[in-house]
Amino acid sequence: MEKVNVGVIGLGRLGMVHADHLVSLISDANVLAVCALDQSQLDYAKENFGVNTYQNYKEMIDKEDIDAVVIVAPTGFHPEMTKYALDAGKHVFCEKPLGLDMQEVKEMAEHIKAHPDKVFQLGFMRRFDESYRHAKELVDNKQIGDIIYIRAYGIDPITGMESFTKFATDNDSGGIFVDMCIHDIDLIRWYTEMDPVQTWSLGNNIAAPQLKEIGEFETGVATLKFDNGMVATLIGGRHAAHGNQVEMEIMGSHGWIRIAQEPEKDFVTLFTDAGVVRPSMQSFSERFEQAFITELKDFISNVKANRQSDISVEDGVKALQIAKACKESAETGEIVNIVLD
Ligand SMILES: NC(=O)c1ccc[n+]([C@@H]2O[C@H](COP(=O)([O-])OP(=O)(O)OC[C@H]3O[C@@H](n4cnc5c(N)ncnc54)[C@H](O)[C@@H]3O)[C@@H](O)[C@H]2O)c1
């Protein structure tokens, strides 16, 4: 296979970024078609990417000569779209999380396992970020000894509140733990190679009371306990006044690793009567641009080599089960035992 013919489903906050990367930066990918409900997004894609457009994903999959689909539609659609694409003989890249309903996700996982000849890759892109990868090497080489504790922050800028509120009003996002903290849950599993057994989680809407009306916590905090006594705490939120704040600290018996930076946009410093200001990154797509490109390059090369991704569907199922346990704990106020399949 010289080039991988691709169809993209979803052209919203992230889908347009993925489509643009596939068209402009990934030479082994050939985007033939895109699908979205929003006509203005389709018009933009037709004009800028020169692709065929659809409002019905089944029609796109049935009609177009594509090898793979990249699913960036709202989370609740991931299981049905993945199953349809696999049944049609397509390879699938699917954004995180796998889905919202656990039963649907388990059926999706069975479906994926029943199609071992098709590549399935899940969009845990932080595993492709150079800093997180470097940290993984250090952890695996025992540079910090045994992990004692992990702290993770994932806070979106408040400038994204309007688009998030629209997303969560139009669709079920899954809530802060399933939609946002799942990235850190996956990383914690990746670094520790262990699963937590218990969580006590909390949430609040102090910074965005309006999110309560749509059943969302703006801020979610989870404590995860592991069988060997190791502990992780993570906070997810959407309220950062200054920009996109994502960081992690891994404390070990012989040292620590911190994966963090002030979220500065670039090397510009502004000197005015307001003081000395470093403008900050305002979106996840800026912070993780390199990771988003690398993960799609990885997917395309996996398809070409007919090789399964390092991120397994079990990783997606377990991360979702853990995130759902955090959600249950925050909603009930109870400590929740985490039971994984
Ligand atoms: N990896 C990350 O960091 C990251 C970041 C943002 C979003 N995401 C994930 O990407 C997915 C999309 O999120 P978003 O913020 O881009 O959403 P969005 O609401 O901005 O865009 C959704 C897109 O899907 C289309 N769509 C909706 N229903 C559809 C259907 N039935 N058939 C075809 N197209 C349909 C919409 O028209 C729109 O183009 C979600 O699962 C989200 O969790 C991941």
XYZ file of C-alpha atoms and ligand atoms in Angstrom:
385
model
C 0.000 0.000 0.000
C 1.658 3.211 -1.171
C -0.619 5.683 0.571
C -3.407 5.068 3.055
C -6.740 6.425 1.823
C -8.541 8.016 4.758
C -12.015 9.268 5.641
C -12.414 11.563 8.645
C -15.633 11.583 10.714
C -16.103 14.775 12.734
C -14.684 18.205 11.922
C -15.152 20.075 15.201
C -12.625 21.347 17.766
C -10.281 18.413 17.195
C -11.514 16.821 13.949
C -10.502 19.819 11.836
C -7.026 19.729 13.428
C -6.644 16.010 12.646
C -7.931 16.495 9.073
C -5.542 19.394 8.518
C -2.568 17.385 9.841
C -3.473 14.393 7.682
C -3.782 16.557 4.567
C -0.799 18.861 5.114
C 1.766 16.981 7.152
C 1.333 13.235 6.777
C 2.569 12.339 3.328
C 1.569 8.669 3.566
C -2.066 9.626 4.140
C -4.460 10.584 1.382
C -7.692 12.090 2.727
C -10.432 11.302 0.221
C -13.512 12.274 2.212
C -14.804 13.836 5.401
C -18.072 13.621 7.266
C -19.749 16.056 9.675
C -23.227 17.308 10.446
C -22.270 20.955 10.175
C -22.465 22.196 6.555
C -20.068 25.110 7.120
C -17.378 22.680 8.346
C -17.934 20.519 5.260
C -17.721 23.565 2.979
C -14.453 24.608 4.639
C -13.005 21.104 4.193
C -14.108 20.860 0.562
C -12.518 24.185 -0.271
C -9.309 23.793 1.718
C -8.627 20.056 1.525
C -10.227 19.235 -1.841
C -12.147 16.266 -0.406
C -15.599 14.745 -0.896
C -18.050 15.571 1.879
C -20.819 13.637 3.617
C -23.325 14.145 6.407
C -23.897 10.431 6.838
C -20.855 8.437 7.935
C -22.257 5.121 6.685
C -22.655 6.588 3.199
C -19.044 7.815 3.277
C -17.741 4.418 4.373
C -19.883 2.575 1.812
C -19.130 4.817 -1.167
C -15.529 5.927 -0.775
C -12.486 3.816 -1.597
C -10.939 4.333 1.827
C -8.632 2.033 3.781
C -9.089 3.725 7.167
C -11.402 6.011 9.101
C -10.371 8.576 11.691
C -13.260 9.008 14.142
C -13.428 12.413 15.839
C -17.180 12.587 16.372
C -18.664 13.062 19.873
C -17.778 10.218 22.231
C -21.216 8.563 22.355
C -20.924 7.712 18.638
C -17.514 5.996 18.852
C -18.783 2.412 19.410
C -21.313 2.334 16.541
C -18.960 4.102 14.121
C -16.039 1.809 14.983
C -18.145 -1.322 14.568
C -19.565 -0.145 11.242
C -16.130 0.739 9.883
C -14.560 -2.568 10.974
C -17.425 -4.534 9.434
C -16.828 -2.629 6.199
C -13.177 -3.740 6.279
C -11.642 -0.431 7.351
C -8.836 0.255 9.810
C -9.910 2.587 12.636
C -8.331 5.423 14.554
C -10.787 6.493 17.269
C -10.504 9.486 19.564
C -10.599 8.980 23.319
C -12.602 7.869 25.233
C -13.811 4.637 23.635
C -17.416 5.573 24.427
C -19.773 6.501 27.241
C -21.870 3.418 27.929
C -19.850 0.550 29.440
C -21.971 -2.182 27.856
C -21.594 -0.593 24.404
C -17.866 -0.199 24.966
C -17.457 -3.848 25.962
C -19.288 -4.900 22.782
C -17.048 -2.543 20.813
C -13.967 -4.154 22.390
C -15.234 -7.631 21.444
C -15.824 -6.394 17.909
C -12.303 -5.007 17.694
C -10.861 -8.300 18.939
C -12.920 -10.153 16.319
C -11.153 -8.114 13.577
C -7.460 -8.741 14.361
C -6.534 -8.057 10.737
C -7.692 -4.450 11.074
C -5.649 -1.882 12.989
C -7.501 -0.222 15.836
C -5.819 2.711 17.541
C -7.142 4.883 20.365
C -6.304 8.577 20.638
C -4.328 8.675 23.887
C -1.992 11.161 22.210
C -0.052 12.142 25.324
C 1.800 8.838 24.964
C 3.294 10.365 21.782
C 4.402 13.611 23.444
C 8.215 13.755 23.519
C 8.392 14.787 27.183
C 6.017 12.081 28.401
C 7.954 9.534 26.307
C 11.256 10.670 27.779
C 9.767 10.309 31.262
C 8.582 6.793 30.372
C 12.149 5.806 29.437
C 13.437 7.187 32.741
C 10.763 5.357 34.725
C 11.373 2.079 32.870
C 15.132 2.411 33.431
C 14.453 2.773 37.172
C 16.125 6.208 37.221
C 13.831 7.247 40.070
C 13.537 3.832 41.708
C 10.063 2.624 42.623
C 7.123 4.954 42.132
C 5.625 6.202 45.381
C 3.230 8.900 44.243
C 1.987 10.623 41.053
C 0.426 14.064 40.850
C -1.290 15.209 37.638
C -2.882 18.471 36.511
C -5.010 18.851 33.381
C -6.710 22.236 33.353
C -8.115 23.775 30.185
C -8.101 27.545 29.779
C -11.254 29.405 30.692
C -11.206 30.857 27.154
C -12.398 27.412 25.977
C -15.435 27.432 28.290
C -17.895 28.591 25.628
C -16.951 25.927 23.096
C -16.827 23.258 25.820
C -20.282 24.276 27.117
C -21.672 23.956 23.582
C -19.986 20.545 23.163
C -21.328 19.280 26.513
C -24.818 20.710 25.908
C -25.131 19.213 22.400
C -23.602 15.886 23.480
C -22.916 13.972 26.670
C -19.196 14.606 27.298
C -19.039 11.872 29.945
C -18.063 14.425 32.597
C -14.694 15.749 33.725
C -13.194 12.367 34.727
C -14.242 10.508 31.558
C -13.656 13.372 29.136
C -10.543 15.007 30.576
C -8.897 13.081 33.446
C -8.864 9.918 31.331
C -5.622 11.193 29.717
C -3.858 11.244 33.092
C -5.483 7.968 34.146
C -4.004 6.375 31.019
C -0.573 7.895 31.713
C -0.641 6.725 35.328
C -1.399 3.172 34.134
C 1.352 3.480 31.474
C 4.018 4.630 33.917
C 3.129 2.336 36.808
C 2.013 -0.693 34.768
C -0.537 -1.132 37.534
C -4.240 -0.464 38.013
C -5.707 1.413 40.962
C -8.031 -0.490 43.281
C -9.920 2.308 44.987
C -10.817 5.966 44.511
C -12.139 8.835 46.529
C -13.060 11.642 44.159
C -14.701 15.038 44.501
C -15.942 17.746 42.187
C -17.205 21.317 42.259
C -18.585 24.090 40.065
C -17.228 27.135 41.876
C -15.609 28.542 38.727
C -18.499 27.727 36.374
C -21.851 27.267 38.168
C -23.598 27.057 34.772
C -22.013 23.645 34.142
C -24.012 22.177 37.033
C -27.187 22.605 34.948
C -25.818 20.211 32.328
C -24.643 17.684 34.906
C -20.947 18.541 34.696
C -18.322 19.201 37.340
C -16.039 22.003 36.162
C -13.278 20.749 38.498
C -12.750 17.101 39.413
C -10.181 15.771 41.878
C -9.440 12.075 42.266
C -7.284 10.114 44.659
C -6.326 6.673 43.401
C -5.028 3.955 45.706
C -2.964 1.019 44.455
C -2.522 -2.425 45.985
C 1.139 -1.803 46.845
C 0.309 1.403 48.724
C 1.205 3.731 45.851
C -1.053 6.783 45.540
C -1.950 9.118 42.658
C -3.908 12.338 42.770
C -5.183 14.074 39.708
C -7.117 17.238 39.026
C -9.013 18.042 35.858
C -10.696 21.349 35.195
C -11.684 23.958 32.673
C -11.033 27.152 34.603
C -7.380 28.213 34.147
C -7.375 32.009 33.749
C -3.943 32.060 32.116
C -3.960 29.210 29.590
C -3.626 25.466 29.128
C -2.008 23.925 32.227
C -1.011 20.277 31.911
C 1.633 18.752 34.114
C 2.649 15.627 35.963
C 5.069 14.738 38.724
C 6.227 11.220 39.430
C 7.880 10.703 42.798
C 10.064 7.659 43.240
C 12.171 6.084 45.950
C 15.343 7.509 44.334
C 14.198 10.690 42.648
C 11.396 12.615 41.009
C 10.384 13.415 37.454
C 8.449 16.549 36.651
C 6.871 16.907 33.191
C 5.793 20.492 33.173
C 6.344 23.907 31.782
C 4.766 27.287 32.236
C 2.322 27.239 29.296
C 4.080 30.004 27.400
C 2.905 30.466 23.823
C 6.380 31.154 22.440
C 9.531 33.102 23.344
C 7.798 36.489 23.234
C 7.767 38.604 26.379
C 5.618 41.717 26.403
C 6.870 44.729 28.385
C 4.082 47.272 28.945
C 2.452 49.292 31.730
C 0.764 45.998 32.715
C 4.194 44.626 33.627
C 6.258 41.856 32.038
C 3.948 39.329 30.414
C 4.571 35.989 28.663
C 1.453 35.224 26.527
C 0.248 31.673 27.159
C -1.022 28.734 25.114
C -4.793 28.779 24.917
C -5.615 25.274 23.770
C -4.776 21.582 24.051
C -4.100 21.552 20.308
C -1.217 24.026 20.766
C 0.309 22.155 23.726
C 0.020 18.756 22.079
C 0.448 19.646 18.388
C 3.550 17.471 18.000
C 1.846 14.558 19.814
C -1.292 14.797 17.644
C 0.828 14.682 14.477
C 3.039 11.840 15.736
C 0.089 9.680 16.816
C -1.541 9.954 13.380
C 1.785 9.240 11.659
C 2.035 6.187 13.900
C -1.489 5.086 12.947
C -0.822 5.493 9.225
C 2.446 3.551 9.477
C 0.693 0.843 11.527
C -1.905 0.504 8.769
C 0.805 0.305 6.102
C 2.662 -2.361 8.071
C -0.563 -4.087 9.182
C 0.721 -3.828 12.765
C -1.415 -3.293 15.866
C -0.953 -0.158 17.942
C 0.948 -0.195 21.258
C -2.179 1.287 22.841
C -4.549 -1.638 23.191
C -8.313 -1.578 23.360
C -7.931 -3.003 26.914
C -6.039 0.182 27.814
C -9.080 2.132 26.651
C -11.569 -0.081 28.508
C -9.621 0.005 31.790
C -9.003 3.756 31.674
C -12.727 4.265 31.095
C -13.699 1.960 33.977
C -11.344 3.872 36.300
C -12.689 7.243 35.114
C -16.244 6.036 35.671
C -15.372 4.911 39.202
C -14.022 8.443 39.880
C -17.263 9.919 38.512
C -19.343 7.618 40.730
C -17.292 8.537 43.791
C -17.599 12.290 43.107
C -21.348 11.993 42.536
C -22.090 9.819 45.573
C -19.447 11.140 47.973
C -18.451 7.529 48.681
C -15.126 5.719 48.349
C -15.497 3.416 45.339
C -13.695 0.119 44.831
C -12.428 -0.151 41.262
C -13.305 -3.477 39.708
C -11.737 -4.033 36.292
C -12.624 -6.810 33.844
N -7.301 13.775 22.459
C -7.726 14.936 22.937
O -7.031 15.640 23.651
C -9.102 15.410 22.558
C -9.381 16.778 22.555
C -10.650 17.187 22.161
C -11.617 16.265 21.806
N -11.310 14.934 21.847
C -12.321 13.935 21.493
O -12.692 14.116 20.137
C -14.087 13.863 19.974
C -14.730 15.074 19.315
O -14.580 16.179 20.159
P -14.680 17.676 19.584
O -14.387 18.540 20.740
O -13.894 17.818 18.352
O -16.259 17.747 19.251
P -17.052 18.867 18.437
O -18.434 18.907 18.983
O -16.282 20.125 18.368
O -17.118 18.263 16.962
C -17.848 17.107 16.685
C -17.870 16.879 15.172
O -18.542 15.648 14.917
C -19.615 15.871 13.976
N -20.686 14.931 14.272
C -21.523 14.931 15.343
N -22.376 13.901 15.259
C -22.070 13.247 14.123
C -22.630 12.105 13.455
N -23.653 11.435 13.975
N -22.088 11.737 12.280
C -21.052 12.413 11.733
N -20.485 13.498 12.311
C -20.991 13.896 13.492
C -19.979 17.327 14.174
O -20.669 17.837 13.035
C -18.617 17.957 14.388
O -17.999 18.160 13.144
C -14.630 13.538 21.366
O -14.704 12.149 21.530
C -13.581 14.105 22.318
O -13.474 13.388 23.533
C -10.077 14.499 22.196
